[in-house]
Amino acid sequence: MSFQEQYRQKVRSAAEAASEVRNDDTIVVPTGVGEPPVLLGALSERRRELRGVRIAQILPLASYGYFDPETVDHVRHLGYFLGGASRPGAQQGWIETLACNFSELPQMIRRGITPADVVFSMASPMDEHGFFALSLGADYTMAAVERARAVVLEVNPTVPFAHGSCHVHVSQVTAIVESDAPLREVGLPAIGPVQEAIGGYVAEMIEDGSTLQIGYGGIPDAVVMQLRHKRDLGIHTEMMGDGLLSLIEHGAVTNRRKNFQPGKAIATFALGSAKLYRYIHRNPAFELHPADFTNDPFIASRNDKLVSINATLQIDLFGQCGSESLGATPYSGTGGQSDFVRAANRSVGGQSFIVLPSTAKDGRISRIVPTLEPGTLVSTSKNDVNYVVTEFGVAQLRGKSMRERARALIAIAHPDFRAQLTEQAGRLKLV
């Protein structure tokens, strides 16, 4: 049977494809734009028929019918990483979250540590060899394809066909739903004076020929905007966005000086504009790979001069980063922050930056605190943190004593809080 005949035999309506889901299934959905809106809408329609179903995903971009506290016994969301759509439910307690480093998630799925019964994913049109590309999220989804009982693809002509390790053959697919829903676009976050100041400090320290990992958020993007004058930068990151694309367009990123995978930008998912998605399409200079490749510290650190730039919500005077919760209140997730901090530390000539504004709540609260509030999830260990940057400067922590760390962090806190932090540090025997 030809690939085209196999394709035609597997085409279903969205409602028919959603019937592949059984009670107690875990459905794996790709990160962000890789979520299939037509399929998830059809599943939402039958949510009251099901029981014990979980939909596992990083960073959902839309609220579907199953984002409903009244139907959590039927279908509920499992957040690998929270976003605006899933954060309220997690904070109210009816959305669950999973604790793990992004690099470990594919292997956890392959080994059955975290289940993957069904895959729902956006995909490109099939090529002449019978392959679809999951061009918006190889992430953990490729591992789930290997494990799942049913693989259901929402095939959309606007999804690019990427190079890399993100391809699924028609013989692996259970059902196909054809869709022309426009791809969601995510713009660059607003950047103000604080973000610009932080970006300036980091940009000054990044050398030509460095390879970049840029985390999610406004401050990492502010750094990117100030790197356009650099030369021969490379990309090995988890998220490919429009900020990094702008560096390619300005000639700052060439990937030619990468000693590992030279000439190629490497990522595990893409999140941005239609322009970004067009850039990805059949571009041999860009590849998507699963997160156990992109984020593995032992693999990523093969890039010399690897620079990781990630944001945190708060940091204490010991250097512990609380990047995913405010006290016990969940906010985001672990993601790949710890992965890339460790990778940059291992890299020859590497640099790891944790970035944050000095205050929150319009200046009423210091983000540099004596100790993290009880219940705060420590995302990045004090043993791994190196450079910490606020709008007031850079604190270098690695290799420093606890007292030296505390003094360095107080020096980059907002001036309004330095005396108070010094007094609190004294009580902790840190000054």
GROMACS .gro file of C-alpha atoms in nm:
model
  431
    1MET     CA    1   0.000   0.000   0.000
    2SER     CA    2   0.140   0.342  -0.094
    3PHE     CA    3   0.201   0.615   0.160
    4GLN     CA    4  -0.081   0.817   0.005
    5GLU     CA    5  -0.323   0.525   0.040
    6GLN     CA    6  -0.223   0.476   0.404
    7TYR     CA    7  -0.280   0.847   0.459
    8ARG     CA    8  -0.630   0.839   0.306
    9GLN     CA    9  -0.728   0.535   0.511
   10LYS     CA   10  -0.635   0.713   0.835
   11VAL     CA   11  -0.817   1.042   0.776
   12ARG     CA   12  -1.090   1.093   1.037
   13SER     CA   13  -1.316   1.367   1.159
   14ALA     CA   14  -1.203   1.535   1.478
   15ALA     CA   15  -1.483   1.364   1.672
   16GLU     CA   16  -1.382   1.022   1.538
   17ALA     CA   17  -1.017   1.083   1.623
   18ALA     CA   18  -1.106   1.197   1.974
   19SER     CA   19  -1.277   0.861   2.026
   20GLU     CA   20  -0.931   0.701   2.040
   21VAL     CA   21  -0.911   0.828   2.399
   22ARG     CA   22  -1.013   0.584   2.674
   23ASN     CA   23  -1.077   0.625   3.044
   24ASP     CA   24  -0.759   0.677   3.251
   25ASP     CA   25  -0.549   0.766   2.946
   26THR     CA   26  -0.273   1.025   2.957
   27ILE     CA   27  -0.267   1.232   2.638
   28VAL     CA   28   0.065   1.396   2.556
   29VAL     CA   29   0.046   1.729   2.372
   30PRO     CA   30   0.350   1.925   2.245
   31THR     CA   31   0.471   2.254   2.385
   32GLY     CA   32   0.287   2.574   2.302
   33VAL     CA   33   0.204   2.617   1.934
   34GLY     CA   34   0.231   2.243   1.878
   35GLU     CA   35  -0.103   2.192   2.053
   36PRO     CA   36  -0.373   2.080   1.803
   37PRO     CA   37  -0.674   2.310   1.859
   38VAL     CA   38  -0.927   2.114   1.654
   39LEU     CA   39  -0.844   1.784   1.825
   40LEU     CA   40  -0.843   1.935   2.173
   41GLY     CA   41  -1.172   2.108   2.099
   42ALA     CA   42  -1.326   1.776   1.995
   43LEU     CA   43  -1.193   1.608   2.309
   44SER     CA   44  -1.343   1.886   2.519
   45GLU     CA   45  -1.682   1.812   2.367
   46ARG     CA   46  -1.675   1.455   2.500
   47ARG     CA   47  -1.503   1.527   2.830
   48ARG     CA   48  -1.806   1.431   3.042
   49GLU     CA   49  -1.809   1.085   2.879
   50LEU     CA   50  -1.459   1.010   3.009
   51ARG     CA   51  -1.307   0.953   3.351
   52GLY     CA   52  -0.952   0.984   3.478
   53VAL     CA   53  -0.806   1.132   3.160
   54ARG     CA   54  -0.504   1.364   3.190
   55ILE     CA   55  -0.370   1.595   2.920
   56ALA     CA   56   0.002   1.649   2.974
   57GLN     CA   57   0.172   1.951   2.820
   58ILE     CA   58   0.425   2.231   2.858
   59LEU     CA   59   0.291   2.585   2.822
   60PRO     CA   60  -0.062   2.553   2.683
   61LEU     CA   61  -0.157   2.864   2.489
   62ALA     CA   62  -0.537   2.838   2.503
   63SER     CA   63  -0.801   2.741   2.756
   64TYR     CA   64  -1.008   2.447   2.634
   65GLY     CA   65  -1.328   2.308   2.778
   66TYR     CA   66  -1.138   2.074   3.007
   67PHE     CA   67  -0.985   2.374   3.189
   68ASP     CA   68  -1.284   2.346   3.418
   69PRO     CA   69  -1.279   2.260   3.791
   70GLU     CA   70  -1.620   2.095   3.756
   71THR     CA   71  -1.493   1.828   3.516
   72VAL     CA   72  -1.153   1.742   3.662
   73ASP     CA   73  -1.270   1.390   3.749
   74HIS     CA   74  -1.333   1.342   3.378
   75VAL     CA   75  -1.047   1.524   3.203
   76ARG     CA   76  -0.781   1.736   3.370
   77HIS     CA   77  -0.465   1.913   3.263
   78LEU     CA   78  -0.122   1.798   3.385
   79GLY     CA   79   0.120   2.087   3.362
   80TYR     CA   80   0.478   2.003   3.274
   81PHE     CA   81   0.524   2.384   3.276
   82LEU     CA   82   0.253   2.641   3.347
   83GLY     CA   83   0.152   2.936   3.133
   84GLY     CA   84  -0.121   3.195   3.142
   85ALA     CA   85  -0.389   2.944   3.043
   86SER     CA   86  -0.304   2.686   3.309
   87ARG     CA   87  -0.164   2.897   3.594
   88PRO     CA   88  -0.500   2.994   3.753
   89GLY     CA   89  -0.612   2.632   3.774
   90ALA     CA   90  -0.281   2.524   3.927
   91GLN     CA   91  -0.302   2.801   4.185
   92GLN     CA   92  -0.656   2.694   4.272
   93GLY     CA   93  -0.547   2.331   4.302
   94TRP     CA   94  -0.738   2.159   4.023
   95ILE     CA   95  -0.454   2.150   3.770
   96GLU     CA   96  -0.168   1.917   3.858
   97THR     CA   97   0.199   1.985   3.792
   98LEU     CA   98   0.492   1.753   3.730
   99ALA     CA   99   0.836   1.801   3.886
  100CYS     CA  100   1.125   1.718   3.654
  101ASN     CA  101   1.401   1.872   3.448
  102PHE     CA  102   1.309   1.915   3.082
  103SER     CA  103   1.609   1.706   2.975
  104GLU     CA  104   1.479   1.407   3.172
  105LEU     CA  105   1.118   1.414   3.054
  106PRO     CA  106   1.163   1.216   2.728
  107GLN     CA  107   1.340   0.932   2.910
  108MET     CA  108   1.076   0.934   3.184
  109ILE     CA  109   0.815   0.882   2.912
  110ARG     CA  110   1.014   0.613   2.730
  111ARG     CA  111   1.062   0.418   3.052
  112GLY     CA  112   0.699   0.447   3.152
  113ILE     CA  113   0.779   0.651   3.463
  114THR     CA  114   0.529   0.909   3.343
  115PRO     CA  115   0.259   0.764   3.116
  116ALA     CA  116   0.191   0.841   2.750
  117ASP     CA  117  -0.108   0.650   2.615
  118VAL     CA  118  -0.211   0.884   2.334
  119VAL     CA  119  -0.037   1.162   2.141
  120PHE     CA  120  -0.231   1.459   2.004
  121SER     CA  121  -0.006   1.684   1.795
  122MET     CA  122   0.001   1.939   1.518
  123ALA     CA  123   0.201   1.821   1.217
  124SER     CA  124   0.314   1.936   0.877
  125PRO     CA  125   0.170   1.784   0.559
  126MET     CA  126   0.319   1.445   0.471
  127ASP     CA  127   0.621   1.446   0.240
  128GLU     CA  128   0.682   1.212  -0.055
  129HIS     CA  129   0.854   0.963   0.175
  130GLY     CA  130   0.557   0.931   0.411
  131PHE     CA  131   0.692   1.152   0.690
  132PHE     CA  132   0.522   1.427   0.887
  133ALA     CA  133   0.725   1.684   1.083
  134LEU     CA  134   0.636   1.783   1.438
  135SER     CA  135   0.806   2.112   1.357
  136LEU     CA  136   0.685   2.314   1.653
  137GLY     CA  137   0.780   2.071   1.930
  138ALA     CA  138   1.009   1.767   1.919
  139ASP     CA  139   1.051   1.824   2.296
  140TYR     CA  140   0.905   1.518   2.475
  141THR     CA  141   0.651   1.440   2.203
  142MET     CA  142   0.882   1.223   1.996
  143ALA     CA  143   0.939   1.001   2.300
  144ALA     CA  144   0.564   0.979   2.351
  145VAL     CA  145   0.517   0.870   1.987
  146GLU     CA  146   0.743   0.572   2.061
  147ARG     CA  147   0.542   0.478   2.369
  148ALA     CA  148   0.181   0.563   2.287
  149ARG     CA  149  -0.098   0.326   2.195
  150ALA     CA  150  -0.245   0.585   1.957
  151VAL     CA  151  -0.081   0.871   1.767
  152VAL     CA  152  -0.327   1.127   1.632
  153LEU     CA  153  -0.202   1.412   1.414
  154GLU     CA  154  -0.375   1.734   1.321
  155VAL     CA  155  -0.222   1.800   0.980
  156ASN     CA  156  -0.212   2.166   0.887
  157PRO     CA  157  -0.059   2.318   0.571
  158THR     CA  158   0.077   2.614   0.768
  159VAL     CA  159   0.297   2.394   0.989
  160PRO     CA  160   0.657   2.406   0.861
  161PHE     CA  161   0.856   2.095   0.775
  162ALA     CA  162   1.168   2.114   0.992
  163HIS     CA  163   1.496   1.927   0.974
  164GLY     CA  164   1.627   1.729   1.270
  165SER     CA  165   1.479   1.448   1.481
  166CYS     CA  166   1.113   1.547   1.467
  167HIS     CA  167   0.961   1.319   1.203
  168VAL     CA  168   0.681   1.065   1.231
  169HIS     CA  169   0.607   0.814   0.955
  170VAL     CA  170   0.253   0.753   0.835
  171SER     CA  171   0.288   0.389   0.942
  172GLN     CA  172   0.323   0.510   1.305
  173VAL     CA  173   0.006   0.718   1.289
  174THR     CA  174  -0.333   0.595   1.412
  175ALA     CA  175  -0.555   0.876   1.285
  176ILE     CA  176  -0.522   1.199   1.087
  177VAL     CA  177  -0.739   1.508   1.118
  178GLU     CA  178  -0.699   1.770   0.847
  179SER     CA  179  -0.715   2.130   0.962
  180ASP     CA  180  -0.650   2.477   0.827
  181ALA     CA  181  -0.668   2.659   1.161
  182PRO     CA  182  -0.412   2.942   1.164
  183LEU     CA  183  -0.106   2.879   1.378
  184ARG     CA  184  -0.099   3.074   1.699
  185GLU     CA  185   0.158   3.351   1.709
  186VAL     CA  186   0.333   3.476   2.021
  187GLY     CA  187   0.490   3.820   2.006
  188LEU     CA  188   0.798   3.941   2.186
  189PRO     CA  189   0.724   4.065   2.539
  190ALA     CA  190   0.739   4.434   2.623
  191ILE     CA  191   1.084   4.554   2.723
  192GLY     CA  192   1.124   4.851   2.959
  193PRO     CA  193   1.420   5.036   3.111
  194VAL     CA  194   1.480   4.773   3.380
  195GLN     CA  195   1.494   4.492   3.126
  196GLU     CA  196   1.719   4.700   2.901
  197ALA     CA  197   1.961   4.769   3.186
  198ILE     CA  198   1.983   4.400   3.275
  199GLY     CA  199   2.027   4.312   2.910
  200GLY     CA  200   2.310   4.562   2.880
  201TYR     CA  201   2.507   4.411   3.168
  202VAL     CA  202   2.475   4.060   3.025
  203ALA     CA  203   2.550   4.165   2.667
  204GLU     CA  204   2.877   4.327   2.775
  205MET     CA  205   2.999   3.992   2.907
  206ILE     CA  206   2.909   3.780   2.603
  207GLU     CA  207   3.200   3.726   2.367
  208ASP     CA  208   3.191   3.687   1.990
  209GLY     CA  209   3.171   3.320   1.897
  210SER     CA  210   2.958   3.225   2.199
  211THR     CA  211   2.668   2.981   2.164
  212LEU     CA  212   2.339   3.098   2.314
  213GLN     CA  213   2.061   2.940   2.515
  214ILE     CA  214   1.783   3.189   2.580
  215GLY     CA  215   1.511   3.113   2.833
  216TYR     CA  216   1.147   3.216   2.822
  217GLY     CA  217   1.056   3.572   2.918
  218GLY     CA  218   1.108   3.943   2.868
  219ILE     CA  219   1.452   3.981   3.025
  220PRO     CA  220   1.623   3.709   2.819
  221ASP     CA  221   1.471   3.869   2.509
  222ALA     CA  222   1.604   4.208   2.624
  223VAL     CA  223   1.952   4.056   2.627
  224VAL     CA  224   1.905   3.925   2.274
  225MET     CA  225   1.810   4.268   2.144
  226GLN     CA  226   2.148   4.400   2.262
  227LEU     CA  227   2.356   4.134   2.090
  228ARG     CA  228   2.305   4.247   1.732
  229HIS     CA  229   2.656   4.392   1.711
  230LYS     CA  230   2.819   4.061   1.810
  231ARG     CA  231   2.983   3.831   1.558
  232ASP     CA  232   2.963   3.460   1.483
  233LEU     CA  233   2.726   3.368   1.764
  234GLY     CA  234   2.566   3.024   1.767
  235ILE     CA  235   2.236   2.881   1.889
  236HIS     CA  236   2.182   2.569   2.101
  237THR     CA  237   1.866   2.632   2.298
  238GLU     CA  238   1.538   2.481   2.406
  239MET     CA  239   1.312   2.756   2.263
  240MET     CA  240   1.360   2.913   1.922
  241GLY     CA  241   1.185   3.250   1.910
  242ASP     CA  242   1.177   3.573   1.715
  243GLY     CA  243   1.449   3.730   1.929
  244LEU     CA  244   1.704   3.472   1.817
  245LEU     CA  245   1.571   3.495   1.461
  246SER     CA  246   1.647   3.868   1.466
  247LEU     CA  247   2.011   3.789   1.549
  248ILE     CA  248   2.028   3.564   1.245
  249GLU     CA  249   1.877   3.836   1.027
  250HIS     CA  250   2.125   4.094   1.158
  251GLY     CA  251   2.419   3.865   1.089
  252ALA     CA  252   2.514   3.828   1.456
  253VAL     CA  253   2.434   3.455   1.452
  254THR     CA  254   2.616   3.250   1.190
  255ASN     CA  255   2.672   2.924   1.384
  256ARG     CA  256   3.002   2.891   1.197
  257ARG     CA  257   3.222   2.900   1.508
  258LYS     CA  258   3.030   2.630   1.692
  259ASN     CA  259   3.260   2.337   1.762
  260PHE     CA  260   2.956   2.108   1.807
  261GLN     CA  261   2.706   2.091   1.519
  262PRO     CA  262   2.863   2.385   1.335
  263GLY     CA  263   2.647   2.570   1.085
  264LYS     CA  264   2.321   2.475   1.255
  265ALA     CA  265   2.086   2.639   1.502
  266ILE     CA  266   1.951   2.375   1.742
  267ALA     CA  267   1.627   2.387   1.946
  268THR     CA  268   1.360   2.158   2.084
  269PHE     CA  269   1.053   2.376   2.023
  270ALA     CA  270   0.957   2.695   1.841
  271LEU     CA  271   0.734   2.974   1.967
  272GLY     CA  272   0.687   3.302   1.785
  273SER     CA  273   0.552   3.462   1.469
  274ALA     CA  274   0.453   3.341   1.124
  275LYS     CA  275   0.787   3.481   1.009
  276LEU     CA  276   0.967   3.241   1.244
  277TYR     CA  277   0.762   2.946   1.120
  278ARG     CA  278   0.851   3.036   0.759
  279TYR     CA  279   1.219   3.048   0.856
  280ILE     CA  280   1.199   2.694   0.995
  281HIS     CA  281   1.040   2.543   0.683
  282ARG     CA  282   1.289   2.309   0.511
  283ASN     CA  283   1.580   2.517   0.636
  284PRO     CA  284   1.894   2.298   0.657
  285ALA     CA  285   2.054   2.552   0.893
  286PHE     CA  286   1.791   2.485   1.162
  287GLU     CA  287   1.713   2.158   1.341
  288LEU     CA  288   1.465   2.046   1.606
  289HIS     CA  289   1.563   1.765   1.841
  290PRO     CA  290   1.404   1.610   2.152
  291ALA     CA  291   1.482   1.769   2.488
  292ASP     CA  292   1.698   1.479   2.605
  293PHE     CA  293   1.938   1.589   2.331
  294THR     CA  294   1.909   1.968   2.338
  295ASN     CA  295   1.891   2.004   2.716
  296ASP     CA  296   2.115   1.724   2.838
  297PRO     CA  297   2.396   1.910   3.019
  298PHE     CA  298   2.654   1.657   2.898
  299ILE     CA  299   2.549   1.713   2.536
  300ALA     CA  300   2.482   2.087   2.542
  301SER     CA  301   2.816   2.149   2.715
  302ARG     CA  302   2.996   2.008   2.412
  303ASN     CA  303   2.945   2.359   2.277
  304ASP     CA  304   3.242   2.567   2.391
  305LYS     CA  305   3.155   2.916   2.521
  306LEU     CA  306   2.795   2.813   2.588
  307VAL     CA  307   2.600   3.102   2.741
  308SER     CA  308   2.273   3.032   2.926
  309ILE     CA  309   2.039   3.320   3.010
  310ASN     CA  310   1.740   3.239   3.230
  311ALA     CA  311   1.503   3.436   3.450
  312THR     CA  312   1.405   3.369   3.809
  313LEU     CA  313   1.129   3.506   4.029
  314GLN     CA  314   1.350   3.552   4.335
  315ILE     CA  315   1.683   3.451   4.482
  316ASP     CA  316   1.794   3.427   4.844
  317LEU     CA  317   2.124   3.536   4.996
  318PHE     CA  318   2.259   3.181   4.970
  319GLY     CA  319   2.205   3.183   4.592
  320GLN     CA  320   1.901   2.955   4.574
  321CYS     CA  321   1.669   3.040   4.282
  322GLY     CA  322   1.293   3.016   4.322
  323SER     CA  323   1.193   3.026   3.956
  324GLU     CA  324   0.864   2.837   3.951
  325SER     CA  325   0.659   2.930   4.257
  326LEU     CA  326   0.583   3.220   4.488
  327GLY     CA  327   0.598   3.049   4.823
  328ALA     CA  328   0.387   2.738   4.773
  329THR     CA  329   0.181   2.904   4.498
  330PRO     CA  330   0.277   2.757   4.159
  331TYR     CA  331   0.367   2.999   3.882
  332SER     CA  332   0.554   2.826   3.597
  333GLY     CA  333   0.775   2.517   3.610
  334THR     CA  334   1.129   2.387   3.615
  335GLY     CA  335   1.168   2.374   3.239
  336GLY     CA  336   1.529   2.367   3.123
  337GLN     CA  337   1.677   2.627   3.356
  338SER     CA  338   1.875   2.386   3.571
  339ASP     CA  339   1.977   2.184   3.263
  340PHE     CA  340   2.137   2.479   3.091
  341VAL     CA  341   2.289   2.634   3.403
  342ARG     CA  342   2.477   2.309   3.452
  343ALA     CA  343   2.560   2.281   3.083
  344ALA     CA  344   2.709   2.632   3.074
  345ASN     CA  345   2.911   2.560   3.388
  346ARG     CA  346   3.055   2.247   3.223
  347SER     CA  347   3.124   2.418   2.890
  348VAL     CA  348   3.479   2.534   2.812
  349GLY     CA  349   3.455   2.912   2.845
  350GLY     CA  350   3.084   2.889   2.929
  351GLN     CA  351   2.883   3.144   3.127
  352SER     CA  352   2.552   3.103   3.308
  353PHE     CA  353   2.337   3.407   3.386
  354ILE     CA  354   2.033   3.421   3.614
  355VAL     CA  355   1.847   3.747   3.552
  356LEU     CA  356   1.575   3.925   3.748
  357PRO     CA  357   1.449   4.276   3.826
  358SER     CA  358   1.552   4.382   4.175
  359THR     CA  359   1.192   4.442   4.287
  360ALA     CA  360   0.831   4.340   4.229
  361LYS     CA  361   0.494   4.499   4.304
  362ASP     CA  362   0.600   4.843   4.173
  363GLY     CA  363   0.909   4.847   4.390
  364ARG     CA  364   0.739   4.743   4.714
  365ILE     CA  365   0.900   4.398   4.737
  366SER     CA  366   1.262   4.295   4.694
  367ARG     CA  367   1.320   3.994   4.472
  368ILE     CA  368   1.651   3.937   4.651
  369VAL     CA  369   1.546   3.795   4.987
  370PRO     CA  370   1.731   3.669   5.296
  371THR     CA  371   1.571   3.326   5.269
  372LEU     CA  372   1.312   3.188   5.033
  373GLU     CA  373   0.959   3.187   5.170
  374PRO     CA  374   0.851   2.848   5.311
  375GLY     CA  375   0.707   2.632   5.035
  376THR     CA  376   0.908   2.798   4.758
  377LEU     CA  377   1.033   2.544   4.505
  378VAL     CA  378   1.408   2.571   4.452
  379SER     CA  379   1.456   2.546   4.077
  380THR     CA  380   1.832   2.601   4.058
  381SER     CA  381   2.064   2.503   4.340
  382LYS     CA  382   2.301   2.744   4.510
  383ASN     CA  383   2.579   2.509   4.401
  384ASP     CA  384   2.504   2.575   4.033
  385VAL     CA  385   2.428   2.948   4.018
  386ASN     CA  386   2.709   3.160   3.876
  387TYR     CA  387   2.625   3.512   3.755
  388VAL     CA  388   2.316   3.688   3.892
  389VAL     CA  389   2.214   4.011   3.718
  390THR     CA  390   1.969   4.287   3.813
  391GLU     CA  391   1.938   4.640   3.679
  392PHE     CA  392   2.194   4.739   3.945
  393GLY     CA  393   2.476   4.513   3.835
  394VAL     CA  394   2.626   4.166   3.830
  395ALA     CA  395   2.699   3.934   4.124
  396GLN     CA  396   2.937   3.647   4.057
  397LEU     CA  397   2.865   3.366   4.307
  398ARG     CA  398   3.046   3.056   4.190
  399GLY     CA  399   3.348   2.980   4.405
  400LYS     CA  400   3.245   3.233   4.671
  401SER     CA  401   3.182   3.170   5.041
  402MET     CA  402   2.832   3.217   5.180
  403ARG     CA  403   2.927   3.554   5.324
  404GLU     CA  404   3.082   3.667   4.996
  405ARG     CA  405   2.767   3.557   4.812
  406ALA     CA  406   2.543   3.750   5.047
  407ARG     CA  407   2.749   4.068   5.012
  408ALA     CA  408   2.754   4.037   4.632
  409LEU     CA  409   2.377   3.990   4.612
  410ILE     CA  410   2.303   4.277   4.850
  411ALA     CA  411   2.517   4.500   4.627
  412ILE     CA  412   2.286   4.440   4.329
  413ALA     CA  413   1.961   4.465   4.528
  414HIS     CA  414   1.751   4.779   4.498
  415PRO     CA  415   1.909   5.054   4.715
  416ASP     CA  416   1.586   5.086   4.914
  417PHE     CA  417   1.631   4.731   5.046
  418ARG     CA  418   2.006   4.703   5.098
  419ALA     CA  419   2.011   4.815   5.461
  420GLN     CA  420   1.727   4.580   5.551
  421LEU     CA  421   1.894   4.291   5.369
  422THR     CA  422   2.222   4.363   5.546
  423GLU     CA  423   2.047   4.353   5.883
  424GLN     CA  424   1.873   4.027   5.793
  425ALA     CA  425   2.201   3.882   5.667
  426GLY     CA  426   2.354   3.963   6.005
  427ARG     CA  427   2.090   3.753   6.179
  428LEU     CA  428   2.183   3.468   5.946
  429LYS     CA  429   2.554   3.515   6.027
  430LEU     CA  430   2.617   3.607   5.662
  431VAL     CA  431   2.785   3.943   5.729
   0.00000   0.00000   0.00000
